Structures are given as C-alpha cells and as structure tokens.
Coordinates of C-alpha atoms and ligand atoms in Angstrom, one line a residue:
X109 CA 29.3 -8.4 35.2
X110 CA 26.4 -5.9 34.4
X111 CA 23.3 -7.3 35.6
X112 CA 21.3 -4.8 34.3
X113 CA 21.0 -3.4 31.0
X114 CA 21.6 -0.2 29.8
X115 CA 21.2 1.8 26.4
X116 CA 24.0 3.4 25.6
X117 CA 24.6 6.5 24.4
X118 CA 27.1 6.9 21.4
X119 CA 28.7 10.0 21.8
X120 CA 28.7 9.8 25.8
X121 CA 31.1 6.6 24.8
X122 CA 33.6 7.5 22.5
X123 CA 36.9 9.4 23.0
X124 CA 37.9 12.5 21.0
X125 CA 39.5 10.3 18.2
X126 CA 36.3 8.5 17.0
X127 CA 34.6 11.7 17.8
X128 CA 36.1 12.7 14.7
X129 CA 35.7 9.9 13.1
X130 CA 32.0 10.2 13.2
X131 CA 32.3 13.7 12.1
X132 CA 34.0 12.7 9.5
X133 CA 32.3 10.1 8.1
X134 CA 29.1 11.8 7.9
X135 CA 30.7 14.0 5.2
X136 CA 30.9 11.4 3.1
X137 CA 27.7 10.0 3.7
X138 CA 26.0 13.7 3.2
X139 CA 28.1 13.6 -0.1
X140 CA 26.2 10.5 -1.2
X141 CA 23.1 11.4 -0.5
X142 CA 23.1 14.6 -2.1
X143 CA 23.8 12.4 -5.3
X144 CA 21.5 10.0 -4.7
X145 CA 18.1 11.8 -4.4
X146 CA 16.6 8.7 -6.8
X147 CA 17.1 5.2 -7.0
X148 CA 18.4 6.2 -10.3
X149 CA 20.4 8.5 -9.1
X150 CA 21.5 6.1 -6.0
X151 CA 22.2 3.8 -8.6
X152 CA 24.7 6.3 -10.9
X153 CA 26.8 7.2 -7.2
X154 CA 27.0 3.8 -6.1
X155 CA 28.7 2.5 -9.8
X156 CA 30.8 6.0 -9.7
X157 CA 32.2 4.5 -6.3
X158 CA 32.4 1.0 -7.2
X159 CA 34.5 1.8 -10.6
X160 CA 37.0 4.0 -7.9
X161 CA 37.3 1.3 -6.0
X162 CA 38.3 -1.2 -8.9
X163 CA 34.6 -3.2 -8.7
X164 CA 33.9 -4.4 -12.6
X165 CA 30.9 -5.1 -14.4
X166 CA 28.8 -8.6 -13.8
X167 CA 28.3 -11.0 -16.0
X168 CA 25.9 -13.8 -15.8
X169 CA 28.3 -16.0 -17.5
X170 CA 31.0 -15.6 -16.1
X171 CA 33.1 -17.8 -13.4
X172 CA 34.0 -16.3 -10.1
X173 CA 37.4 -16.7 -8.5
X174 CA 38.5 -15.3 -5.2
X175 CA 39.1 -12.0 -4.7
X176 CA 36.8 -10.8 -7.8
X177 CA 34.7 -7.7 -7.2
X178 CA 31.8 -6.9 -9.7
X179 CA 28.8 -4.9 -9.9
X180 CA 25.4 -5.1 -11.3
X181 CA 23.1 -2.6 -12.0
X182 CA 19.5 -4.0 -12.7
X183 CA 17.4 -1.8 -14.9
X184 CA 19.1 1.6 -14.3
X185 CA 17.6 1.2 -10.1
X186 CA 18.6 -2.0 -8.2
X187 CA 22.3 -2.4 -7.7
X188 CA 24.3 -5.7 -6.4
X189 CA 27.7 -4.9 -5.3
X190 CA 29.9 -8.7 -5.0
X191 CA 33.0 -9.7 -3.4
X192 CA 34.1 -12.4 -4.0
X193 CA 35.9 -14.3 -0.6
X194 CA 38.4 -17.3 -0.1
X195 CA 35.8 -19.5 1.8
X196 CA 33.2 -22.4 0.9
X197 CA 30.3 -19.7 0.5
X198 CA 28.6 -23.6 0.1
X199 CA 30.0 -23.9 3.7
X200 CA 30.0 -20.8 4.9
X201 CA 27.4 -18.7 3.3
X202 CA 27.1 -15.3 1.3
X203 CA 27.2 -12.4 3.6
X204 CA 24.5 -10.0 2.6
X205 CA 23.4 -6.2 3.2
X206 CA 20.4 -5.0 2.0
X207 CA 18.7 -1.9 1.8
X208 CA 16.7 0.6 -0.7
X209 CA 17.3 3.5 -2.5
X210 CA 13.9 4.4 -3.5
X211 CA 12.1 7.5 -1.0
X212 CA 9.1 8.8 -0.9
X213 CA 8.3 11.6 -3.4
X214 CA 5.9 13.2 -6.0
X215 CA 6.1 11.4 -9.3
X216 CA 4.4 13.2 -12.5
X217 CA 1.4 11.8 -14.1
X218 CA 2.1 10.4 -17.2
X219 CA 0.0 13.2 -18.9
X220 CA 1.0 16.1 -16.6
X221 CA 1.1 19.5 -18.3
X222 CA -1.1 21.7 -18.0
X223 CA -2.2 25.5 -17.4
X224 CA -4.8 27.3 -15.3
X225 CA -5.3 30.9 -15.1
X226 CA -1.8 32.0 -16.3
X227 CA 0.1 29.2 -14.6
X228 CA 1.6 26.2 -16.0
X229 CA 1.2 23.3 -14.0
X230 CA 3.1 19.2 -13.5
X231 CA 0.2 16.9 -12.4
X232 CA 1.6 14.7 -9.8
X233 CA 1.3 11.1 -8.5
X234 CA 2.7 10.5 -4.8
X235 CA 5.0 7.4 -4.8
X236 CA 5.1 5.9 -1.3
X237 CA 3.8 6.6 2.0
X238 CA 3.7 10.6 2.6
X239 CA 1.6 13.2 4.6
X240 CA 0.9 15.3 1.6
X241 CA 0.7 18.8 3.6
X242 CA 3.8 18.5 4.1
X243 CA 4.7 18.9 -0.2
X244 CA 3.3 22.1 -0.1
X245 CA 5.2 25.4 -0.2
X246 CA 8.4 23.8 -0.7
X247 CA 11.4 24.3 -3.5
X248 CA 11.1 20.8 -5.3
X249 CA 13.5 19.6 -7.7
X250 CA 12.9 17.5 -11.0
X251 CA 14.7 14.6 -11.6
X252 CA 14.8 11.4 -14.1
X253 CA 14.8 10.6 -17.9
X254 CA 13.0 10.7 -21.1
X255 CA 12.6 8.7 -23.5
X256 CA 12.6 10.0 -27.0
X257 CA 11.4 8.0 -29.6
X258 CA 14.1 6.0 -31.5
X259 CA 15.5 4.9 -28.1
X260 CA 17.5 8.1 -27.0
X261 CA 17.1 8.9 -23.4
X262 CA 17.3 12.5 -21.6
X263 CA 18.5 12.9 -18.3
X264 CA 16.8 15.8 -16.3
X265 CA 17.8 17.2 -13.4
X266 CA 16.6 20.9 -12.7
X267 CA 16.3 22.3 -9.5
X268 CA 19.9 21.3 -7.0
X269 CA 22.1 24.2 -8.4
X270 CA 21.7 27.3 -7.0
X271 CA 21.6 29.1 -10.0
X272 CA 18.5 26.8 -11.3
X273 CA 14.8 27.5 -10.8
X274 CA 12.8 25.4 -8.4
X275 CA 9.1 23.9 -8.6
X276 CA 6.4 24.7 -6.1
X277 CA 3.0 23.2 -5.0
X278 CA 0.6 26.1 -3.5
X279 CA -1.3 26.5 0.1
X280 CA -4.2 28.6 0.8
X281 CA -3.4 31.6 2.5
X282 CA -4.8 31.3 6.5
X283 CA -6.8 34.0 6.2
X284 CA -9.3 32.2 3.5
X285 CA -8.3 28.9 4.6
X286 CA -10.9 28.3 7.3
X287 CA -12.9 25.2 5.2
X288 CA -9.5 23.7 5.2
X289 CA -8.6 24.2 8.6
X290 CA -11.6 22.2 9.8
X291 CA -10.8 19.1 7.9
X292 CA -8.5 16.4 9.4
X293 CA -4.6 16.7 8.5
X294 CA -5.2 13.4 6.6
X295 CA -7.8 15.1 4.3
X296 CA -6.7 18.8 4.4
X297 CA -4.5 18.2 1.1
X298 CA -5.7 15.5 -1.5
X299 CA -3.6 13.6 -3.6
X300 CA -5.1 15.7 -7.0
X301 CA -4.1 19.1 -5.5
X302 CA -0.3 18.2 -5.4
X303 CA 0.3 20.0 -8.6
X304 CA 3.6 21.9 -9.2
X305 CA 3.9 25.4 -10.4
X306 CA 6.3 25.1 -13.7
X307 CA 5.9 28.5 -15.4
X308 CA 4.0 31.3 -16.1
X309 CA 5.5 33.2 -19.6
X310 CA 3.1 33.3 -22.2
X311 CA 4.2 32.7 -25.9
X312 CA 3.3 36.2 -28.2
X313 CA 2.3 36.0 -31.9
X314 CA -0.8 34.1 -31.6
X315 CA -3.6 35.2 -30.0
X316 CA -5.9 32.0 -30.4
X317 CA -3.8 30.0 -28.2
X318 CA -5.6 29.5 -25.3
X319 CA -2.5 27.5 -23.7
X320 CA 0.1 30.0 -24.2
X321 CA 1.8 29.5 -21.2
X322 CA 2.1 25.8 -21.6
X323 CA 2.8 26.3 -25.5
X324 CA 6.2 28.0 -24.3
X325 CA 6.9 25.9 -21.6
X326 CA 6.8 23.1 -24.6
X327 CA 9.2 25.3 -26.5
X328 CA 11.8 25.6 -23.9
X329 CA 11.7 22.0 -23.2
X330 CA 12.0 21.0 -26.6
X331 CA 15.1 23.1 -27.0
X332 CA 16.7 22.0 -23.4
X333 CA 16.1 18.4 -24.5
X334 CA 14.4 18.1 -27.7
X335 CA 11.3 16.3 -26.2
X336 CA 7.2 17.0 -26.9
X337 CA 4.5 16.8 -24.9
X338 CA 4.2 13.1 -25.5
X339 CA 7.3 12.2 -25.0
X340 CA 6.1 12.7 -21.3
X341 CA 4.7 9.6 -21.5
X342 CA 7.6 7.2 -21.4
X343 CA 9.2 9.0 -18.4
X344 CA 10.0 8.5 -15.0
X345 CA 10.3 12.6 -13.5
X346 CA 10.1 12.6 -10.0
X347 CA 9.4 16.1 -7.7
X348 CA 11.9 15.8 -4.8
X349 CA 12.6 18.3 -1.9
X350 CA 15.3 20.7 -3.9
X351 CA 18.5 21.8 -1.5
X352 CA 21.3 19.5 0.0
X353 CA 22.0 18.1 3.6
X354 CA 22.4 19.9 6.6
X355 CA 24.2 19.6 9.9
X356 CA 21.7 20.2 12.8
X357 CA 22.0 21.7 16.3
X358 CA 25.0 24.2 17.6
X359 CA 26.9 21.0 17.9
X360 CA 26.5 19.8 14.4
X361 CA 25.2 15.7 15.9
X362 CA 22.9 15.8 13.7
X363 CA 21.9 15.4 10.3
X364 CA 18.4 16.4 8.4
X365 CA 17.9 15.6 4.8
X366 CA 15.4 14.6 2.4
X367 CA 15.9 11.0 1.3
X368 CA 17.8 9.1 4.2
X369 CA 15.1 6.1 4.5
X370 CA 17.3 4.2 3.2
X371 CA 20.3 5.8 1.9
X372 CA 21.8 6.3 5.6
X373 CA 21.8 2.1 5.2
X374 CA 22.7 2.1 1.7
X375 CA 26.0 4.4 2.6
X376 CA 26.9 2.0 5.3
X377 CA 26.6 -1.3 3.9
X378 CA 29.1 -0.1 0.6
X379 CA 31.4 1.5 2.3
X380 CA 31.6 -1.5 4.9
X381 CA 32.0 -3.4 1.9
X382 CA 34.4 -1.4 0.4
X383 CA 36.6 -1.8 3.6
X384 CA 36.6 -5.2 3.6
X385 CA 38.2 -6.7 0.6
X386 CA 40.3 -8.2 2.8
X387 CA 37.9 -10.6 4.4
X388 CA 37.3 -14.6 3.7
X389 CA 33.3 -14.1 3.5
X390 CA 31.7 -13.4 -0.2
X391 CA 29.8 -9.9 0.7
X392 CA 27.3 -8.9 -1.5
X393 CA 25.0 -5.5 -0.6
X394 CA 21.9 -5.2 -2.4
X395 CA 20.3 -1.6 -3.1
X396 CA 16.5 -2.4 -3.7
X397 CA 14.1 -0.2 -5.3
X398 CA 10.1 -0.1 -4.7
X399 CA 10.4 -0.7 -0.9
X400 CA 8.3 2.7 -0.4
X401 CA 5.3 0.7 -2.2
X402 CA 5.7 -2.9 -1.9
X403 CA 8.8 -4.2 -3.2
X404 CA 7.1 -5.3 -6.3
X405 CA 8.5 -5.4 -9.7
X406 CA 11.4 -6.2 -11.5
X407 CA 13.9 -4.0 -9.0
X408 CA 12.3 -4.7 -6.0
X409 CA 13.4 -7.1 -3.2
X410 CA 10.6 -9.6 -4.3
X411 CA 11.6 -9.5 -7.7
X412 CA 13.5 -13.2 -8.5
X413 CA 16.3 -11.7 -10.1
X414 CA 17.5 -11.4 -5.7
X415 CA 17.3 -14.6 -5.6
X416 CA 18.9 -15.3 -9.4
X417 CA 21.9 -13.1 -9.1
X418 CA 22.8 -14.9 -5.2
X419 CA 22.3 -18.6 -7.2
X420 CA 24.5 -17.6 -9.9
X421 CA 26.9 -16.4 -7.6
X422 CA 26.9 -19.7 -5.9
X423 CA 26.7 -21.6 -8.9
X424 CA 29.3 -19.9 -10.5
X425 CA 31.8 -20.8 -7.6
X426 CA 30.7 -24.2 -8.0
X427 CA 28.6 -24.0 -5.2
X428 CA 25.0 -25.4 -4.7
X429 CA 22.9 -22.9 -4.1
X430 CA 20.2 -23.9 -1.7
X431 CA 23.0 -24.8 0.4
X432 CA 24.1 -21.9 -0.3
X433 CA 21.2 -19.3 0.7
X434 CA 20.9 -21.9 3.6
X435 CA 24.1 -20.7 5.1
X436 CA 23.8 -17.5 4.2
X437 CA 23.6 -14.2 6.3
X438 CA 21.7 -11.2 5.5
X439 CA 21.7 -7.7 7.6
X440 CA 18.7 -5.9 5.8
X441 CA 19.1 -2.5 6.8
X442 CA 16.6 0.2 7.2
X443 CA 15.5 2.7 9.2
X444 CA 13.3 2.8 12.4
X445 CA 11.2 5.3 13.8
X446 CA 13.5 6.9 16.3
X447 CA 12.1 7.9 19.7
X448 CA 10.4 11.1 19.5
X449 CA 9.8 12.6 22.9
X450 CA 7.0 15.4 21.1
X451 CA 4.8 12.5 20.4
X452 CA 5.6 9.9 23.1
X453 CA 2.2 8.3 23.1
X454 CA 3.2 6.7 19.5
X455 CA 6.1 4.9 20.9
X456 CA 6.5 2.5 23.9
X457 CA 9.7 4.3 25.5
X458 CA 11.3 1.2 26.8
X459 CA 10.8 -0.9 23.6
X460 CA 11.9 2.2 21.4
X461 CA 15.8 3.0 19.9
X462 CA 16.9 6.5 20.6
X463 CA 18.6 9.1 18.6
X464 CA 22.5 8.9 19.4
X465 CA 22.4 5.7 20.9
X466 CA 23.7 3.5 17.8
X467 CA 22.6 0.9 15.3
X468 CA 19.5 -0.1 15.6
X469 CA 18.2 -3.5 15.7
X470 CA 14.9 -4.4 14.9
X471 CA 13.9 -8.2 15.5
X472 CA 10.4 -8.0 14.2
X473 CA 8.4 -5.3 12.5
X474 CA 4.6 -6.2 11.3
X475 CA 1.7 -5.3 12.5
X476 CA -1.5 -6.5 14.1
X477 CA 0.4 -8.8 16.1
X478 CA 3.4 -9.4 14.4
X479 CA 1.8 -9.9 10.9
X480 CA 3.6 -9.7 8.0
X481 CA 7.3 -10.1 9.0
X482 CA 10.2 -11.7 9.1
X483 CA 11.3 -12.9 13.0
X484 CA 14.7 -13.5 13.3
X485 CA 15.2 -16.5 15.9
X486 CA 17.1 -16.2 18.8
X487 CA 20.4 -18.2 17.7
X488 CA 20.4 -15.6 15.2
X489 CA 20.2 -12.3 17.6
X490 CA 23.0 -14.2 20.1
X491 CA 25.2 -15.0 17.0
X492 CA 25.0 -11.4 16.2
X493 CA 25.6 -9.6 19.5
X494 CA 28.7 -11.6 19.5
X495 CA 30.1 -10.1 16.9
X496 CA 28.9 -6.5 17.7
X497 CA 29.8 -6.9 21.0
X498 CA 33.5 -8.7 19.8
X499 CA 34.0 -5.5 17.6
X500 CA 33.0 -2.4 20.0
X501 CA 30.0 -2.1 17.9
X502 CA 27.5 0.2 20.2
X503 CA 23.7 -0.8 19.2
X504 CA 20.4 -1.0 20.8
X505 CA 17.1 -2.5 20.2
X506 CA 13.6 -1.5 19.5
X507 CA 10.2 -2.2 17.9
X508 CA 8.5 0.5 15.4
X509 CA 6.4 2.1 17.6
X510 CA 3.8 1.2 20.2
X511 CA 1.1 -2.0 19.7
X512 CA -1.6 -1.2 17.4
X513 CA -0.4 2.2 17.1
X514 CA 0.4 1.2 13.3
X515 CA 3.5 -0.5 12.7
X516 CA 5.2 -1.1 9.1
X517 CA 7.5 -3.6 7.0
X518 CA 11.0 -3.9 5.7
X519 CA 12.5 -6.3 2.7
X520 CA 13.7 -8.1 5.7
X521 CA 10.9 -11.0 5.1
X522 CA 11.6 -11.0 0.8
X523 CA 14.6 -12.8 2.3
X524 CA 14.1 -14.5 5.2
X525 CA 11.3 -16.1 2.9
X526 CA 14.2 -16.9 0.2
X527 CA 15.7 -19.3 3.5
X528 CA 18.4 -16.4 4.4
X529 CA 18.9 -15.5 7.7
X530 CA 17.8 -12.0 8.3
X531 CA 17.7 -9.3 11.1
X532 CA 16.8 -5.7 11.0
X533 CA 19.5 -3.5 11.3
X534 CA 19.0 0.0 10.8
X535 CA 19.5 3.8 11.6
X536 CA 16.5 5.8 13.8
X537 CA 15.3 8.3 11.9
X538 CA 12.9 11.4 13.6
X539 CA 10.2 13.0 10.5
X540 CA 10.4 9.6 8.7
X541 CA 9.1 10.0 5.3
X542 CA 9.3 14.0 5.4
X543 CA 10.6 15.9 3.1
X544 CA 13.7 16.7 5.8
X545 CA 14.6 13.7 8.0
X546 CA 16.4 13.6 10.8
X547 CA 19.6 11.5 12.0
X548 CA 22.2 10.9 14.3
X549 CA 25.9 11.4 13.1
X550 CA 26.7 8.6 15.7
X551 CA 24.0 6.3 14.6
X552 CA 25.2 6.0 11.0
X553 CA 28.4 5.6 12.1
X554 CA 27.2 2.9 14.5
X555 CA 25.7 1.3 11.4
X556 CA 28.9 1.7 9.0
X557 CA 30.5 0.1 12.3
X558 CA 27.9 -2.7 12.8
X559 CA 28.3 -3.1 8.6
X560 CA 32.4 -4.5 9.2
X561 CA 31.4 -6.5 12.3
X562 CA 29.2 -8.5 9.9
X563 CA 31.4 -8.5 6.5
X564 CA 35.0 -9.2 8.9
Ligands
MN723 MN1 12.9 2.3 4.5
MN724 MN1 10.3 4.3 4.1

C-alpha cells in the first residue's frame, strides 16, 4: 500500500508497446485537428467519421432501439454523437462527454473591406479570450461560408494549402516602435488594429477610382465565388493561424497546434465512443460551440436544445427523463492550464497538472473563491478513480492556476445545473489560447484512455 501519493509520469510508465500506441494515436488526432480549425469545420470531420463508422442521421421522431447509432448536427456547429446501449438508461443513466469545438480566433467585421494607402484590408472582430500581440505577423488562414442571396451558401477556405496565399496583420518595426514599447502588453495592440492585409493589385482603366485595390479584390472574389461586397454581411469568415500540427522536441512528445482547446477532448471522447459500440451504457458526446465566449446561443452548452436532445433520447426509449438526467454521467472535457515552470508564480506547483503526466482532472474551476462552477461531490471523484484506476487509466489532479491569480470556466456547470453529474476531465495545455498550443502525446492518450474507462 502507497501511503503517499505520487504524480505519475506517463511515459516513465508505459512499456514500448503503448509507447507506440501513443505515437500512434496522436496521428490521428493531428489529422482531426488539421480539419477541424472551426466549429464548422469540427463539425464537417466529426460527421465524415461518424458516416465511416456506420452512425446515421437523428431524428426527433424517431424511436430508439438498442444498438442504434445516430448523429446530430445542430446548426452547421454543435454535434451530438448517440449510442444507443442495452440498459435502463431510466436506471442507469446516459453516459456523456462533452467538450467544444469553437477556439479563439479573429472573426471579420461584418463590413470589413477596406483599403489604405495601396493595401486592401479585412476588419476584424476577436472571438474569445486572446492576447492580441500575439495575431500579429502571422500567416492566417480564412475560413467559413457565405451566404448569397437566394439561399446559396459558399464555402471558403483560403490559406492551409501550400500553394495558397496567406493573410497577415502588421507590427511596427522596433526601431520606430518606442511609443509602443512603453505601453503594457495588454494595451500594446488594440482590438481595431487587428486588421488583415488581403491585397494590394490595383484595377487599370479607371482612373477616378479611389478604391482600386479593393475594386479588384471585389472582382476576384466575385469570380472565385460569385459574392459582392454585401454579401459580407451574412457571413461567418473567421482569420485562423494558417499551417498544420507539429511534433515538438527531438523526441517528438509533444504536440503544438493552433486550435487544441478543445479539440484534443473533442478527438478523445469520439473516438472513445467509436470503440465502444460494444458497451451496455447509451454514450452520447456532445461537441459545443461558443464556450470561448460564454456558451450562449443556440449551439452553446446553455442552449436548451442539450437538454432537449438528452430528453428525447430518454423519452424515445421510453424512459422518463428527469430520472433519466438524474442518473446520468457526464465527463466534460476540456483543457487546463498545464504547469509552466517559465511562469511558476501563476500556478500553485502542488495543486497544478503537469505536462506528460496524464488526464487531467479538474474538480472545480471558478474564481474568486470558487464562484461560478460546477463542484463535483466526493462520491463522484471516488466513483471515478475506480474506474480509472480499474482500467490502468494514468491521471492526476489540479486546479487552474494559483488563488486569485485569475481562474476560468468550463461547460462543466451548463450540466451539472441540468442535475447531471459532472467532473472536469481534460488535457493540460502550455500557451493556452495562442495561436500554437502545446500538448503532451501521452496526455491525450491518457484522455482517449480515461474516455473508454467511462463509456465501458
Ligand atoms: Mn476550452
Ligand atoms: Mn479556451
């Protein structure tokens, strides 16, 4: 008996075999998340690998049997992924995973072309919690849709092949950037200077146009997808860090990317899913949107259609479904901010998770004093390490950074509030909200791992 506790680390615990496992795995999940830069774009790879693995369309209607497997894709952004298991889920529950699929990014204004001095430029609007020097001076891809009138939508995507061109938001050169330099890193860069180089051709013929540049930008795009200036105005384009996934470090542990708040949860909870058709449990994983500002909205975790789609569920297996959600179990995954020895003082080292050292469980999150979270009880947290600790799952335990340094939220409470069980589990991330994040090979892995424990 260990009578004192440890942290483990992952890769100091496995043998050779799941060393490649690990490795392996991560392939996958860097494959995903070079698809899924969006929540739209999450959404369009997580139905591609639902249809492989024989999952079908949802129907509200419908009636549920054993063994079914369905989909549901809310509004292009929020996806439900259902299996249906051999159990009472009146009895027995709904197993749930949640996480998001939304990151931060730069979103363009809804009026944002425009030209200065010989450049053409995207007005932007930054969607979710960002240090904006950070945008600057950095190959940014375009992606979304476009609505034109009559109901026809345009996707866009410019910027992830290596033949296409790439967007760019400017910096003042050091050596005239002394004003800058003396303002605080929150203030250095506002929100109205993230604007995106997009061109810088001028149209010949007429000589009164003052907007030249932007006159042939206009043309272009009206010829790539037949859209006008206005059309901007029932779009969602989003600038995102352009470029794919890297392996980090001679070794390869690592991996940095834009985007894996939340997809390294998102990967873990489908796959897990996908592995366990074979399991008496109804599993459903939920992909939110909006968790980077709130959750609000109609494909966000507070939107009612959570709570509608779980009651139908029940309801459709003849179920009652407060019972239901009262027996239910939900992992809401996410990540956490890793330990990061370069800034220690933001962390409180033996309440932290650590790169490497596996899934991540977060109890509480909140701030101020625990404000604003969900708390799951301690009957919970023991039911839990049993099954992690039944099925070699290696995972460790930490708060989101030191008291009062800040602290932050997951969907976690949206339902925990909806009478769901709930715990944090989640992947530690270093450069959270970057435009390159970093994880641990062995801590998604953990997760994936943590993911089966929970749906077996
Ligand atoms: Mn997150
Ligand atoms: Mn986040």
């Amino acid at each position: 008996m260990e009578l004192k506790y440890t942290r483990k680390n992952v890769y100091k615990e496995v043998d050779g075999k799941e060393l490649e496992a690990i490795y392996n795995y991560a392939e996958g999940y860097k494959s995903f998340l070079n698809n899924s830069k969006t929540e739209r774009d999450a959404a369009r790879a997580a139905e591609k690998l639902a249809l492989e693995k024989g999952y079908a369309p949802f129907s509200f209607g419908e009636k549920l049997k054993p063994g079914d497997k369905r989909y549901f894709i809310n509004r292009h952004k929020n996806v439900f992924l259902i299996k249906v298991g051999t159990e009472s889920v009146e009895e027995n529950g709904i197993r749930i995973m949640v996480a998001h699929v939304d990151s931060p990014r730069l979103d363009l204004k809804p009026n944002p072309i425009y030209e200065d001095s010989g450049l053409c430029y995207f007005k932007t609007h930054y969607y979710g919690g960002i240090k904006k020097y950070q945008w600057t001076t950095i190959p940014l891809a375009l992606h979304g849709v476009v609505m034109l009138p009559g109901g026809k939508s345009v996707e866009v995507c410019v910027g992830e092949d290596e033949s296409d061109p790439v967007f760019c938001i400017t910096d003042i050169l050091p050596h005239l950037g002394a004003e800058q330099a003396s303002k605080t890193l929150a203030s250095a860069i506002s929100g109205e200077s993230l604007n995106a180089v997009i061109g810088g051709l001028p149209s010949v013929g007429d000589e009164e146009d003052k907007e030249a540049v932007k006159s042939a930008i206009l043309k272009l795009l009206n010829k790539k997808y037949g859209l006008t200036e206005v059309d901007f105005q029932c779009s969602e384009l989003c600038l995102v860090p352009a470029g794919r996934a890297r392996d980090v470090g001679f070794d390869a542990s690592l991996i940095a990317s834009y985007g894996h708040d939340d997809k390294v949860c998102a990967y873990p909870e489908m796959t897990a899913l996908f592995e366990s058709e074979s399991s008496p449990h109804t599993l459903v994983a939920v992909f939110a949107d909006k968790e980077e500002v709130g959750s609000d909205g109609t494909t966000g975790a507070q939107s009612k259609i959570i709570c509608d789609v779980i009651d139908t569920i029940a309801c459709s297996l003849g179920a009652n479904p407060i019972i239901t959600r009262y027996n239910s179990k939900c992992i809401s995954a996410d990540v956490t901010a890793g330990y990061d020895p370069e800034y220690a003082s933001a962390y409180e080292k033996r309440n932290s998770t650590y790169i490497h050292c596996g899934a991540a469980v977060t109890k509480y999150t909140g701030s101020r004093g625990k404000s604003g979270t969900n708390d799951a009880h301690a009957e919970f947290m023991g039911w839990l390490r049993d099954i992690f600790e039944e099925n070699g799952v290696i995972w460790q335990i930490g708060e989101l950074g030191a008291i009062d340094v800040g602290g932050g939220g997951t969907v976690a409470k949206f339902f925990s509030n909806l009478g769901i069980d709930t715990v944090d589990v989640g992947v530690p991330v270093l450069s959270m909200h970057a435009p390159y994040e970093l994880i641990s090979k062995a801590d998604v892995y953990s997760l994936y791992k943590a993911c089966l424990a929970f749906c077996k």
